[in-house]
mmCIF file of C-alpha atoms in Angstrom:
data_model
loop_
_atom_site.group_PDB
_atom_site.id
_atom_site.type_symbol
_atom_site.label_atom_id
_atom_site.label_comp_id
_atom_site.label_asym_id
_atom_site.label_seq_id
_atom_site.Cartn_x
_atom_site.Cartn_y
_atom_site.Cartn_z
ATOM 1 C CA UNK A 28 8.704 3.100 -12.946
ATOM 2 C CA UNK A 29 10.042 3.950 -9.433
ATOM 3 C CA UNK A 30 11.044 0.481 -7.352
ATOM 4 C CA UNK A 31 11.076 2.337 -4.117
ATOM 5 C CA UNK A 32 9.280 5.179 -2.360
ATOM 6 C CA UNK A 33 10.715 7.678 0.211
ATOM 7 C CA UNK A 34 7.615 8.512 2.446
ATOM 8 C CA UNK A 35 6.646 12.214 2.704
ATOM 9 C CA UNK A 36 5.135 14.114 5.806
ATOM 10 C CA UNK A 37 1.651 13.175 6.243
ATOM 11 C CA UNK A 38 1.529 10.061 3.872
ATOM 12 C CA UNK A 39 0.039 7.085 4.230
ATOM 13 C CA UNK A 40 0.031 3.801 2.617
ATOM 14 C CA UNK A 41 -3.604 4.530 0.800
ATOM 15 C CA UNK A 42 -1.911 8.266 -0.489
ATOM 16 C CA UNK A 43 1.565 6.499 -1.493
ATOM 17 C CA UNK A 44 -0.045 3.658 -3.723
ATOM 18 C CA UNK A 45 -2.535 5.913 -5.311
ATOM 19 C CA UNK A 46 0.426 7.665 -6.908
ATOM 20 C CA UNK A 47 0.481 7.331 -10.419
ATOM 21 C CA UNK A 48 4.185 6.676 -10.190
ATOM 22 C CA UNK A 49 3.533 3.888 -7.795
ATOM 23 C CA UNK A 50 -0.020 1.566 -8.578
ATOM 24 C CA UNK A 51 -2.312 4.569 -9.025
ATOM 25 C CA UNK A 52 -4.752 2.534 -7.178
ATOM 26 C CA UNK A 53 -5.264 3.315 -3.574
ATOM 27 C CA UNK A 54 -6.904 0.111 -2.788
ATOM 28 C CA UNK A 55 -3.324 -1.224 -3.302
ATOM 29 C CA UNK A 56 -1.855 -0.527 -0.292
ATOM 30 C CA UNK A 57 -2.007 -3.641 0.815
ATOM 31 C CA UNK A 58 1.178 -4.356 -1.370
ATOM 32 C CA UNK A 59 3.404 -1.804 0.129
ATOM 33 C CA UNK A 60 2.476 -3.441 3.346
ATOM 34 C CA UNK A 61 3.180 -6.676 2.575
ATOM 35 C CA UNK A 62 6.240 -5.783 0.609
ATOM 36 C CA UNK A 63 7.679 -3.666 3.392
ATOM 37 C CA UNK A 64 6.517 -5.544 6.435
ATOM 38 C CA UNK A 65 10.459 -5.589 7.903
ATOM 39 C CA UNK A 66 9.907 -2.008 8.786
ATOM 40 C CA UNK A 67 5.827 -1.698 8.707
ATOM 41 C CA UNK A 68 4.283 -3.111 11.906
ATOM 42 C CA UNK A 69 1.284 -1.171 11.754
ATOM 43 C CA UNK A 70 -0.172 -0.274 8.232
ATOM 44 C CA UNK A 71 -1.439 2.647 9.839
ATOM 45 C CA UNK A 72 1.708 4.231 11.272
ATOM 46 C CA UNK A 73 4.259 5.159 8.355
ATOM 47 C CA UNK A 74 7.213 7.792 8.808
ATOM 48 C CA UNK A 75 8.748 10.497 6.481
ATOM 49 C CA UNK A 76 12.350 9.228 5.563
ATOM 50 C CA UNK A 77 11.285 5.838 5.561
ATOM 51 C CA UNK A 78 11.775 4.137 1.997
ATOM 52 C CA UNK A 79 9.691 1.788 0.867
ATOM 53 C CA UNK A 80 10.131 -1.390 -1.391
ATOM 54 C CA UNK A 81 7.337 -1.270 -4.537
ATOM 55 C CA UNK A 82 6.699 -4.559 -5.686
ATOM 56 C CA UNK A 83 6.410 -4.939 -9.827
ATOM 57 C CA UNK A 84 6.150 -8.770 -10.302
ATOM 58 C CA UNK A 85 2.575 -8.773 -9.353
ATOM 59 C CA UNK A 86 0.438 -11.590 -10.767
ATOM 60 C CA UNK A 87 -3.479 -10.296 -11.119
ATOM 61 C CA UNK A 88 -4.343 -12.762 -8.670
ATOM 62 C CA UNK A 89 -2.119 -10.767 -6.302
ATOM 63 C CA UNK A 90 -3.394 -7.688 -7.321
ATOM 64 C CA UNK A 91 -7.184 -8.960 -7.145
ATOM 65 C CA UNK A 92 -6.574 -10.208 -3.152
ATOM 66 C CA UNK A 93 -4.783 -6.555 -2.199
ATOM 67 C CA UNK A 94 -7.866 -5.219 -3.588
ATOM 68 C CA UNK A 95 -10.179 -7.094 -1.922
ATOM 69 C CA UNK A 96 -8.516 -7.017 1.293
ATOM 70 C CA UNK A 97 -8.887 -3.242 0.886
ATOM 71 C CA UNK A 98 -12.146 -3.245 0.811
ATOM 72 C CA UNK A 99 -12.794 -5.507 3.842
ATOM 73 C CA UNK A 100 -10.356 -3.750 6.134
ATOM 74 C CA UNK A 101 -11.185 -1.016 8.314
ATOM 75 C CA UNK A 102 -7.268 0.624 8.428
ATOM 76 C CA UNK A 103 -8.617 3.210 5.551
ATOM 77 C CA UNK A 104 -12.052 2.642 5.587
ATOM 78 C CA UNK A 105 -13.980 3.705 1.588
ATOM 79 C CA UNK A 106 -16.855 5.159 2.294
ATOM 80 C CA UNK A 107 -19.835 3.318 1.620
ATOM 81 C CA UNK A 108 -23.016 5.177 -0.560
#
């Protein structure tokens, strides 16, 4: 269980939290954000080197919300059928 995440060339916060290491959900992404907002201003723009925070004291409410904000937001949009 890894409590922080060294970002990789060409990651973003939807690769990063679908790691199995770190949520293995990419609709959790949200987290990291939130978590890491000191040095995230724009969910979209991550850098290599940077080293990210990974929250574990989530409550399923919390995890329910990232989720759902996920879904609504267009920053990684899921493809609809």
């Amino acid at each position: 269980e890894v409590l922080t995440y060294k970002v990789g060339e060409g990651e973003t916060l939807w690769i990063i939290s679908a790691l199995p290491a770190v949520y293995n959900d990419a609709l959790l992404w949200p987290l990291l954000y939130q978590a890491n907002r000191d040095q995230i201003k724009d969910p979209r723009q991550i850098f290599p080197g940077q080293v990210l925070n990974i929250r574990r004291d989530l409550t399923d409410q919390e995890i329910e919300e990232a989720r759902q904000k996920a879904e609504e937001s267009d920053i990684f949009p899921i493809p609809k059928p």
